[in-house]
PDB file of C-alpha atoms and ligand atoms in Angstrom:
ATOM      1  CA  MET A   1       0.000   0.000   0.000  1.00 94.00           C
ATOM      2  CA  LEU A   2       1.621   3.198  -1.212  1.00 98.00           C
ATOM      3  CA  ASN A   3       0.788   6.187   0.978  1.00 98.00           C
ATOM      4  CA  MET A   4       0.911   9.282  -1.177  1.00 98.00           C
ATOM      5  CA  ILE A   5       0.583  12.980  -0.521  1.00 98.00           C
ATOM      6  CA  VAL A   6      -0.237  14.934  -3.670  1.00 98.00           C
ATOM      7  CA  LEU A   7       1.026  18.499  -4.075  1.00 98.00           C
ATOM      8  CA  ALA A   8      -0.926  20.435  -6.688  1.00 98.00           C
ATOM      9  CA  SER A   9      -1.471  24.060  -7.666  1.00 98.00           C
ATOM     10  CA  GLY A  10      -4.065  23.745 -10.413  1.00 97.00           C
ATOM     11  CA  ARG A  11      -7.042  21.933 -11.875  1.00 97.00           C
ATOM     12  CA  GLY A  12      -5.959  18.482 -10.642  1.00 98.00           C
ATOM     13  CA  SER A  13      -6.660  16.189 -13.585  1.00 98.00           C
ATOM     14  CA  ASN A  14      -3.589  14.074 -12.782  1.00 98.00           C
ATOM     15  CA  LEU A  15      -4.791  13.809  -9.192  1.00 98.00           C
ATOM     16  CA  VAL A  16      -8.173  12.584 -10.438  1.00 98.00           C
ATOM     17  CA  ALA A  17      -6.484  10.061 -12.758  1.00 98.00           C
ATOM     18  CA  ILE A  18      -4.411   8.693  -9.860  1.00 98.00           C
ATOM     19  CA  GLN A  19      -7.491   8.355  -7.653  1.00 98.00           C
ATOM     20  CA  GLU A  20      -9.327   6.601 -10.495  1.00 98.00           C
ATOM     21  CA  ALA A  21      -6.439   4.141 -10.914  1.00 98.00           C
ATOM     22  CA  ILE A  22      -6.702   3.379  -7.193  1.00 98.00           C
ATOM     23  CA  ASP A  23     -10.475   2.921  -7.503  1.00 98.00           C
ATOM     24  CA  ARG A  24     -10.003   0.530 -10.443  1.00 98.00           C
ATOM     25  CA  GLY A  25      -7.528  -1.539  -8.434  1.00 98.00           C
ATOM     26  CA  GLU A  26      -4.623  -0.720 -10.766  1.00 98.00           C
ATOM     27  CA  LEU A  27      -2.675   1.095  -8.077  1.00 98.00           C
ATOM     28  CA  THR A  28      -2.474  -0.263  -4.550  1.00 98.00           C
ATOM     29  CA  GLY A  29      -2.291   2.959  -2.658  1.00 98.00           C
ATOM     30  CA  GLN A  30      -4.003   5.737  -0.859  1.00 98.00           C
ATOM     31  CA  ILE A  31      -3.937   9.500  -1.254  1.00 98.00           C
ATOM     32  CA  ARG A  32      -3.437  10.589   2.345  1.00 98.00           C
ATOM     33  CA  ALA A  33      -3.841  14.298   1.581  1.00 98.00           C
ATOM     34  CA  VAL A  34      -3.727  16.936  -1.120  1.00 98.00           C
ATOM     35  CA  ILE A  35      -1.737  20.050  -0.307  1.00 98.00           C
ATOM     36  CA  SER A  36      -1.780  23.230  -2.385  1.00 98.00           C
ATOM     37  CA  ASN A  37      -0.259  26.683  -2.374  1.00 97.00           C
ATOM     38  CA  LYS A  38      -3.407  27.922  -4.176  1.00 98.00           C
ATOM     39  CA  LYS A  39      -6.635  28.261  -2.238  1.00 97.00           C
ATOM     40  CA  ASP A  40      -8.804  27.931  -5.337  1.00 98.00           C
ATOM     41  CA  ALA A  41      -6.986  24.948  -6.887  1.00 98.00           C
ATOM     42  CA  GLY A  42      -9.352  22.468  -8.526  1.00 98.00           C
ATOM     43  CA  ALA A  43      -7.227  19.753  -6.948  1.00 98.00           C
ATOM     44  CA  LEU A  44      -8.255  20.921  -3.458  1.00 98.00           C
ATOM     45  CA  ALA A  45     -11.927  21.002  -4.445  1.00 98.00           C
ATOM     46  CA  PHE A  46     -11.700  17.445  -5.805  1.00 98.00           C
ATOM     47  CA  ALA A  47     -10.013  16.270  -2.614  1.00 98.00           C
ATOM     48  CA  SER A  48     -12.680  17.840  -0.400  1.00 98.00           C
ATOM     49  CA  GLU A  49     -15.475  16.331  -2.493  1.00 98.00           C
ATOM     50  CA  SER A  50     -13.797  12.919  -2.351  1.00 98.00           C
ATOM     51  CA  GLY A  51     -13.210  12.862   1.395  1.00 98.00           C
ATOM     52  CA  ILE A  52      -9.443  13.278   1.017  1.00 98.00           C
ATOM     53  CA  PRO A  53      -7.913  15.728   3.512  1.00 98.00           C
ATOM     54  CA  ALA A  54      -7.289  18.982   1.621  1.00 98.00           C
ATOM     55  CA  LEU A  55      -4.821  21.502   2.946  1.00 98.00           C
ATOM     56  CA  TRP A  56      -4.084  24.989   1.669  1.00 98.00           C
ATOM     57  CA  ILE A  57      -0.791  26.419   2.866  1.00 97.00           C
ATOM     58  CA  ASN A  58      -0.799  30.117   2.105  1.00 95.00           C
ATOM     59  CA  PRO A  59       2.634  31.264   0.882  1.00 93.00           C
ATOM     60  CA  LYS A  60       1.798  34.795   2.000  1.00 93.00           C
ATOM     61  CA  GLU A  61       1.574  33.675   5.610  1.00 92.00           C
ATOM     62  CA  ALA A  62       4.975  31.985   5.506  1.00 89.00           C
ATOM     63  CA  ASP A  63       8.336  33.588   6.064  1.00 89.00           C
ATOM     64  CA  GLY A  64       9.678  33.405   2.492  1.00 91.00           C
ATOM     65  CA  ARG A  65      10.388  30.243   0.559  1.00 91.00           C
ATOM     66  CA  GLN A  66      12.272  28.553   3.377  1.00 92.00           C
ATOM     67  CA  GLY A  67       9.523  29.340   5.843  1.00 95.00           C
ATOM     68  CA  TYR A  68       6.961  27.939   3.419  1.00 96.00           C
ATOM     69  CA  GLU A  69       8.910  24.757   2.929  1.00 96.00           C
ATOM     70  CA  ARG A  70       9.325  24.307   6.673  1.00 96.00           C
ATOM     71  CA  ARG A  71       5.546  24.514   7.081  1.00 97.00           C
ATOM     72  CA  LEU A  72       5.062  22.146   4.182  1.00 98.00           C
ATOM     73  CA  LEU A  73       7.534  19.652   5.621  1.00 98.00           C
ATOM     74  CA  GLY A  74       5.861  19.876   9.014  1.00 98.00           C
ATOM     75  CA  ALA A  75       2.462  19.150   7.461  1.00 98.00           C
ATOM     76  CA  VAL A  76       3.791  16.317   5.319  1.00 98.00           C
ATOM     77  CA  GLU A  77       5.533  14.688   8.300  1.00 98.00           C
ATOM     78  CA  GLU A  78       2.436  14.959  10.443  1.00 98.00           C
ATOM     79  CA  ILE A  79       0.267  13.301   7.807  1.00 98.00           C
ATOM     80  CA  GLY A  80       2.785  10.541   6.985  1.00 98.00           C
ATOM     81  CA  SER A  81       3.553   9.199   3.501  1.00 98.00           C
ATOM     82  CA  ASP A  82       5.827   6.952   1.472  1.00 98.00           C
ATOM     83  CA  CYS A  83       6.244   9.469  -1.327  1.00 98.00           C
ATOM     84  CA  LEU A  84       5.212  12.897  -2.539  1.00 98.00           C
ATOM     85  CA  VAL A  85       3.454  13.161  -5.875  1.00 98.00           C
ATOM     86  CA  LEU A  86       3.755  16.526  -7.584  1.00 98.00           C
ATOM     87  CA  ALA A  87       0.859  16.957  -9.979  1.00 98.00           C
ATOM     88  CA  GLY A  88       0.904  20.426 -11.421  1.00 97.00           C
ATOM     89  CA  TYR A  89       2.675  21.856  -8.373  1.00 97.00           C
ATOM     90  CA  MET A  90       4.061  25.166  -9.544  1.00 94.00           C
ATOM     91  CA  LEU A  91       6.682  25.879  -6.870  1.00 93.00           C
ATOM     92  CA  LEU A  92      10.263  24.622  -6.891  1.00 93.00           C
ATOM     93  CA  LEU A  93      11.307  22.602  -3.855  1.00 96.00           C
ATOM     94  CA  GLY A  94      14.627  23.446  -2.211  1.00 96.00           C
ATOM     95  CA  SER A  95      17.315  21.002  -1.107  1.00 95.00           C
ATOM     96  CA  GLU A  96      16.481  21.497   2.580  1.00 96.00           C
ATOM     97  CA  PHE A  97      12.952  20.266   1.923  1.00 97.00           C
ATOM     98  CA  ILE A  98      13.988  17.442  -0.395  1.00 98.00           C
ATOM     99  CA  GLN A  99      16.651  16.154   1.979  1.00 97.00           C
ATOM    100  CA  GLY A 100      14.462  16.754   5.017  1.00 97.00           C
ATOM    101  CA  TYR A 101      11.676  14.657   3.509  1.00 98.00           C
ATOM    102  CA  GLY A 102      14.151  11.932   2.549  1.00 98.00           C
ATOM    103  CA  LYS A 103      11.713   9.795   0.539  1.00 98.00           C
ATOM    104  CA  PRO A 104      10.874   9.735  -3.178  1.00 98.00           C
ATOM    105  CA  ILE A 105       9.358  12.873  -4.660  1.00 98.00           C
ATOM    106  CA  LEU A 106       7.938  12.471  -8.161  1.00 98.00           C
ATOM    107  CA  ASN A 107       6.821  14.981 -10.744  1.00 98.00           C
ATOM    108  CA  ILE A 108       5.157  14.805 -14.133  1.00 98.00           C
ATOM    109  CA  HIS A 109       6.134  17.146 -16.938  1.00 98.00           C
ATOM    110  CA  PRO A 110       4.358  17.663 -20.282  1.00 98.00           C
ATOM    111  CA  ALA A 111       7.404  17.201 -22.557  1.00 98.00           C
ATOM    112  CA  LEU A 112      10.153  14.699 -23.222  1.00 98.00           C
ATOM    113  CA  LEU A 113      12.773  15.995 -20.797  1.00 98.00           C
ATOM    114  CA  PRO A 114      15.448  17.260 -20.948  1.00 98.00           C
ATOM    115  CA  ALA A 115      13.741  19.091 -23.819  1.00 98.00           C
ATOM    116  CA  PHE A 116      11.390  21.917 -22.888  1.00 98.00           C
ATOM    117  CA  PRO A 117      11.548  22.192 -19.102  1.00 98.00           C
ATOM    118  CA  GLY A 118       9.551  24.918 -17.355  1.00 97.00           C
ATOM    119  CA  GLY A 119       6.020  26.186 -17.432  1.00 96.00           C
ATOM    120  CA  SER A 120       5.296  26.442 -21.161  1.00 98.00           C
ATOM    121  CA  ALA A 121       6.487  23.044 -22.386  1.00 98.00           C
ATOM    122  CA  GLN A 122       3.756  22.346 -24.943  1.00 98.00           C
ATOM    123  CA  LYS A 123       4.028  25.823 -26.501  1.00 98.00           C
ATOM    124  CA  ASP A 124       7.816  25.588 -26.585  1.00 98.00           C
ATOM    125  CA  ALA A 125       7.715  22.173 -28.281  1.00 98.00           C
ATOM    126  CA  LEU A 126       5.263  23.431 -30.869  1.00 98.00           C
ATOM    127  CA  GLU A 127       7.266  26.564 -31.601  1.00 98.00           C
ATOM    128  CA  TYR A 128      10.503  24.599 -31.869  1.00 98.00           C
ATOM    129  CA  GLY A 129       8.937  22.344 -34.473  1.00 98.00           C
ATOM    130  CA  VAL A 130       9.692  18.952 -32.927  1.00 98.00           C
ATOM    131  CA  LYS A 131       7.851  16.001 -34.462  1.00 98.00           C
ATOM    132  CA  TYR A 132       7.441  14.244 -31.117  1.00 98.00           C
ATOM    133  CA  SER A 133       6.845  15.624 -27.676  1.00 98.00           C
ATOM    134  CA  GLY A 134       5.245  13.728 -24.811  1.00 98.00           C
ATOM    135  CA  CYS A 135       5.423  13.444 -21.061  1.00 99.00           C
ATOM    136  CA  THR A 136       8.019  12.513 -18.463  1.00 99.00           C
ATOM    137  CA  VAL A 137       7.742  11.253 -14.904  1.00 99.00           C
ATOM    138  CA  HIS A 138      10.903  11.982 -12.965  1.00 98.00           C
ATOM    139  CA  PHE A 139      12.302  12.167  -9.471  1.00 98.00           C
ATOM    140  CA  VAL A 140      12.457  15.690  -8.158  1.00 98.00           C
ATOM    141  CA  ASP A 141      15.759  17.349  -7.408  1.00 97.00           C
ATOM    142  CA  GLU A 142      16.544  20.998  -6.701  1.00 95.00           C
ATOM    143  CA  GLY A 143      16.476  21.988 -10.363  1.00 95.00           C
ATOM    144  CA  MET A 144      13.598  22.878 -12.626  1.00 96.00           C
ATOM    145  CA  ASP A 145      12.516  19.538 -14.185  1.00 97.00           C
ATOM    146  CA  THR A 146      16.071  18.182 -13.981  1.00 98.00           C
ATOM    147  CA  GLY A 147      15.745  15.073 -11.778  1.00 98.00           C
ATOM    148  CA  PRO A 148      16.391  11.469 -12.891  1.00 98.00           C
ATOM    149  CA  ILE A 149      13.895  10.271 -15.489  1.00 98.00           C
ATOM    150  CA  ILE A 150      11.705   7.305 -14.534  1.00 98.00           C
ATOM    151  CA  ALA A 151       9.482   6.937 -17.605  1.00 98.00           C
ATOM    152  CA  GLN A 152       8.390   8.778 -20.734  1.00 99.00           C
ATOM    153  CA  THR A 153       5.619   8.492 -23.308  1.00 99.00           C
ATOM    154  CA  PRO A 154       6.150  10.065 -26.738  1.00 98.00           C
ATOM    155  CA  VAL A 155       3.266  11.879 -28.419  1.00 98.00           C
ATOM    156  CA  PRO A 156       3.452  12.841 -32.119  1.00 98.00           C
ATOM    157  CA  VAL A 157       3.072  16.510 -32.974  1.00 98.00           C
ATOM    158  CA  LEU A 158       0.598  16.917 -35.826  1.00 98.00           C
ATOM    159  CA  ASP A 159       0.740  19.637 -38.483  1.00 97.00           C
ATOM    160  CA  SER A 160      -2.746  20.683 -37.416  1.00 97.00           C
ATOM    161  CA  ASP A 161      -1.827  21.021 -33.725  1.00 98.00           C
ATOM    162  CA  ASP A 162      -2.240  24.208 -31.803  1.00 98.00           C
ATOM    163  CA  GLU A 163      -1.075  24.414 -28.198  1.00 98.00           C
ATOM    164  CA  ALA A 164      -4.420  23.290 -26.773  1.00 98.00           C
ATOM    165  CA  ALA A 165      -4.704  20.259 -29.053  1.00 98.00           C
ATOM    166  CA  LEU A 166      -1.162  19.096 -28.346  1.00 98.00           C
ATOM    167  CA  ALA A 167      -1.553  19.706 -24.599  1.00 98.00           C
ATOM    168  CA  ALA A 168      -4.775  17.677 -24.536  1.00 98.00           C
ATOM    169  CA  ARG A 169      -3.186  14.656 -26.259  1.00 98.00           C
ATOM    170  CA  ILE A 170      -0.156  14.842 -23.963  1.00 98.00           C
ATOM    171  CA  LEU A 171      -2.424  15.153 -20.912  1.00 98.00           C
ATOM    172  CA  ALA A 172      -4.262  11.954 -21.820  1.00 98.00           C
ATOM    173  CA  GLU A 173      -0.901  10.159 -21.810  1.00 98.00           C
ATOM    174  CA  GLU A 174       0.138  11.854 -18.557  1.00 98.00           C
ATOM    175  CA  HIS A 175      -2.867  10.358 -16.820  1.00 98.00           C
ATOM    176  CA  LYS A 176      -1.892   6.832 -17.904  1.00 98.00           C
ATOM    177  CA  LEU A 177       1.824   7.213 -17.287  1.00 98.00           C
ATOM    178  CA  TYR A 178       1.635   8.690 -13.795  1.00 98.00           C
ATOM    179  CA  ALA A 179      -0.649   5.960 -12.471  1.00 98.00           C
ATOM    180  CA  LYS A 180       1.575   3.302 -14.074  1.00 98.00           C
ATOM    181  CA  VAL A 181       4.775   4.690 -12.552  1.00 98.00           C
ATOM    182  CA  LEU A 182       3.133   4.952  -9.128  1.00 98.00           C
ATOM    183  CA  SER A 183       2.028   1.329  -9.381  1.00 98.00           C
ATOM    184  CA  TRP A 184       5.664   0.366 -10.119  1.00 98.00           C
ATOM    185  CA  LEU A 185       6.698   2.345  -7.052  1.00 98.00           C
ATOM    186  CA  ALA A 186       4.022   0.614  -4.968  1.00 98.00           C
ATOM    187  CA  GLN A 187       5.369  -2.741  -6.160  1.00 97.00           C
ATOM    188  CA  GLY A 188       8.945  -1.813  -5.232  1.00 97.00           C
ATOM    189  CA  ARG A 189      10.087  -2.180  -8.832  1.00 98.00           C
ATOM    190  CA  ILE A 190      11.911   1.139  -9.211  1.00 98.00           C
ATOM    191  CA  SER A 191      15.603   1.351  -8.419  1.00 97.00           C
ATOM    192  CA  ARG A 192      18.163   4.016  -9.080  1.00 96.00           C
ATOM    193  CA  GLN A 193      21.897   4.311  -9.645  1.00 96.00           C
ATOM    194  CA  GLY A 194      22.841   7.955  -9.876  1.00 94.00           C
ATOM    195  CA  ARG A 195      20.761   9.431 -12.683  1.00 97.00           C
ATOM    196  CA  LYS A 196      19.849   6.053 -14.115  1.00 98.00           C
ATOM    197  CA  VAL A 197      16.488   4.696 -13.073  1.00 98.00           C
ATOM    198  CA  MET A 198      15.653   1.040 -13.626  1.00 98.00           C
ATOM    199  CA  ILE A 199      12.265  -0.669 -13.628  1.00 98.00           C
ATOM    200  CA  ARG A 200      12.310  -4.339 -12.675  1.00 96.00           C
ATOM    201  CA  SER A 201      10.012  -6.405 -14.833  1.00 93.00           C
ATOM    202  CA  ASP A 202       7.048  -7.855 -12.954  1.00 79.00           C
ATOM    203  CA  GLU A 203       7.949 -11.380 -14.083  1.00 67.00           C
ATOM    204  CA  GLN A 204      11.007 -11.563 -11.795  1.00 58.00           C
TER     205      GLN A 204
HETATM  206  C1  GRF B   1       0.235  18.851 -16.291  1.00 71.28           C
HETATM  207  O1  GRF B   1       0.362  19.124 -17.646  1.00 71.28           O
HETATM  208  C2  GRF B   1       1.559  18.441 -15.699  1.00 71.28           C
HETATM  209  O2  GRF B   1       2.373  17.745 -16.586  1.00 71.28           O
HETATM  210  C3  GRF B   1       2.181  19.767 -15.371  1.00 71.28           C
HETATM  211  O3  GRF B   1       1.124  20.558 -14.906  1.00 71.28           O
HETATM  212  C4  GRF B   1      -0.101  20.086 -15.477  1.00 71.28           C
HETATM  213  C5  GRF B   1      -1.029  19.801 -14.340  1.00 71.28           C
HETATM  214  O4  GRF B   1      -2.310  19.489 -14.804  1.00 71.28           O
HETATM  215  N1  GRF B   1       3.257  19.621 -14.418  1.00 71.28           N
HETATM  216  P1  GRF B   1      -3.403  18.946 -13.790  1.00 71.28           P
HETATM  217  O5  GRF B   1      -3.529  19.997 -12.685  1.00 71.28           O
HETATM  218  O6  GRF B   1      -2.947  17.627 -13.250  1.00 71.28           O
HETATM  219  O7  GRF B   1      -4.655  18.845 -14.594  1.00 71.28           O
END
């Protein structure tokens, strides 16, 4: 049973997809809480409606980034979890937080990293003219979308694509990939040597 805390700043479609994978029995886990820096995040509304503890930590009430992360770490430690799942969480996490937490922190990004990190990945991919973009699930380090890559799904870029169309097709793959990676984590199949992440096949 994988105990997850989801950090999210936005609409929360990845959060919903993870909860649905749990409900379908594809992921043996539990979302212990959803924490957001945004009071009006759709992710918090979904959590409240679903009976999942929903916590807003207001950055304005914290003493800078470090103060915020100390509050976040305190909340996370009180709730208890095996991993943190970043799903559209728009703040960078510092090394004090990452080391203080000491357990896996995962993120999903809407591009094939290391291409197009940052907050406008689908637009950047489209403007660059790549023929494939996609999504990446990776461990979180101090950098912006720079942590070791766990899994990726390519998505073809079509001549007819605008940003919304490409983002929607990538998002559909994000929902599948994140739940799959979390099920590997729940099964203890993910190992890591430096930047290289290995997935043990389920036949072993
Ligand atoms: C997703 O595209 C994710 O890859 C990125 O932020 C977006 C979050 O979407 N990090 P949602 O809130 O899960 O719908």
